[in-house]
Amino acid sequence: MTHDPAAPSPETTGTTTNGPLSDVVVVDLSRALAGPHATMMLGDLGARVIKVEAPGTGDDTRGWGPPS
């Protein structure tokens, strides 16, 4: 799960996340498929995810196309 910098954060909106991992904060420094997929699943379970990406390019998976 990636964070849109333009999106309001829970701290500014006062919203909370529900789920079994709602008290967990995950810092995602991964660059390829397995890492971002794992943090997406953790976010789906309620964890707050902080995704750190290279400026301008994001993680490597963003440039992959469909298999040929």
mmCIF file of C-alpha atoms in Angstrom:
data_model
loop_
_atom_site.group_PDB
_atom_site.id
_atom_site.type_symbol
_atom_site.label_atom_id
_atom_site.label_comp_id
_atom_site.label_asym_id
_atom_site.label_seq_id
_atom_site.Cartn_x
_atom_site.Cartn_y
_atom_site.Cartn_z
ATOM 1 C CA MET A 1 0.000 0.000 0.000
ATOM 2 C CA THR A 2 1.395 3.340 -0.986
ATOM 3 C CA HIS A 3 0.737 6.703 0.571
ATOM 4 C CA ASP A 4 -0.352 9.596 -1.593
ATOM 5 C CA PRO A 5 1.471 12.679 -0.262
ATOM 6 C CA ALA A 6 -1.492 14.824 -1.297
ATOM 7 C CA ALA A 7 -3.934 12.703 0.710
ATOM 8 C CA PRO A 8 -4.760 13.883 4.232
ATOM 9 C CA SER A 9 -3.172 11.819 6.974
ATOM 10 C CA PRO A 10 -5.118 10.271 9.870
ATOM 11 C CA GLU A 11 -3.436 12.808 12.170
ATOM 12 C CA THR A 12 -4.969 15.726 10.262
ATOM 13 C CA THR A 13 -8.378 14.180 9.590
ATOM 14 C CA GLY A 14 -8.945 12.583 12.974
ATOM 15 C CA THR A 15 -9.844 9.253 11.329
ATOM 16 C CA THR A 16 -8.754 5.932 12.713
ATOM 17 C CA THR A 17 -8.051 2.614 11.055
ATOM 18 C CA ASN A 18 -9.840 -0.538 12.121
ATOM 19 C CA GLY A 19 -8.438 -4.014 11.898
ATOM 20 C CA PRO A 20 -6.359 -6.463 13.863
ATOM 21 C CA LEU A 21 -3.157 -4.534 13.109
ATOM 22 C CA SER A 22 -4.534 -1.047 13.797
ATOM 23 C CA ASP A 23 -1.922 -0.455 16.508
ATOM 24 C CA VAL A 24 1.013 -1.358 14.200
ATOM 25 C CA VAL A 25 3.135 1.054 12.149
ATOM 26 C CA VAL A 26 5.038 -0.424 9.196
ATOM 27 C CA VAL A 27 7.907 1.346 7.429
ATOM 28 C CA ASP A 28 8.241 -0.104 3.932
ATOM 29 C CA LEU A 29 11.682 0.353 2.364
ATOM 30 C CA SER A 30 11.215 -2.429 -0.207
ATOM 31 C CA ARG A 31 11.613 -1.940 -3.959
ATOM 32 C CA ALA A 32 10.171 -4.966 -5.755
ATOM 33 C CA LEU A 33 7.043 -7.066 -5.932
ATOM 34 C CA ALA A 34 7.072 -9.135 -2.728
ATOM 35 C CA GLY A 35 7.762 -6.230 -0.339
ATOM 36 C CA PRO A 36 5.089 -3.800 -1.576
ATOM 37 C CA HIS A 37 2.584 -6.659 -1.807
ATOM 38 C CA ALA A 38 3.287 -7.690 1.788
ATOM 39 C CA THR A 39 2.891 -4.135 3.100
ATOM 40 C CA MET A 40 -0.347 -3.762 1.106
ATOM 41 C CA MET A 41 -1.717 -6.814 2.924
ATOM 42 C CA LEU A 42 -0.570 -5.412 6.287
ATOM 43 C CA GLY A 43 -2.292 -2.118 5.443
ATOM 44 C CA ASP A 44 -5.454 -4.002 4.474
ATOM 45 C CA LEU A 45 -5.376 -5.522 7.960
ATOM 46 C CA GLY A 46 -5.284 -2.062 9.522
ATOM 47 C CA ALA A 47 -1.577 -1.267 9.914
ATOM 48 C CA ARG A 48 -0.437 2.281 9.238
ATOM 49 C CA VAL A 49 2.043 2.017 6.358
ATOM 50 C CA ILE A 50 4.791 4.543 5.685
ATOM 51 C CA LYS A 51 6.166 3.807 2.215
ATOM 52 C CA VAL A 52 9.602 5.221 1.407
ATOM 53 C CA GLU A 53 10.372 5.369 -2.319
ATOM 54 C CA ALA A 54 13.042 6.819 -4.577
ATOM 55 C CA PRO A 55 12.049 10.322 -5.706
ATOM 56 C CA GLY A 56 10.495 10.377 -9.157
ATOM 57 C CA THR A 57 10.564 6.635 -9.788
ATOM 58 C CA GLY A 58 8.867 4.847 -6.916
ATOM 59 C CA ASP A 59 9.496 1.155 -6.374
ATOM 60 C CA ASP A 60 10.780 -1.015 -9.241
ATOM 61 C CA THR A 61 7.423 -2.767 -9.660
ATOM 62 C CA ARG A 62 5.747 0.423 -10.923
ATOM 63 C CA GLY A 63 7.701 0.170 -14.202
ATOM 64 C CA TRP A 64 6.768 -3.437 -14.919
ATOM 65 C CA GLY A 65 4.220 -4.116 -17.622
ATOM 66 C CA PRO A 66 1.954 -7.103 -18.070
ATOM 67 C CA PRO A 67 3.660 -10.382 -18.948
ATOM 68 C CA SER A 68 4.012 -11.031 -22.670
#
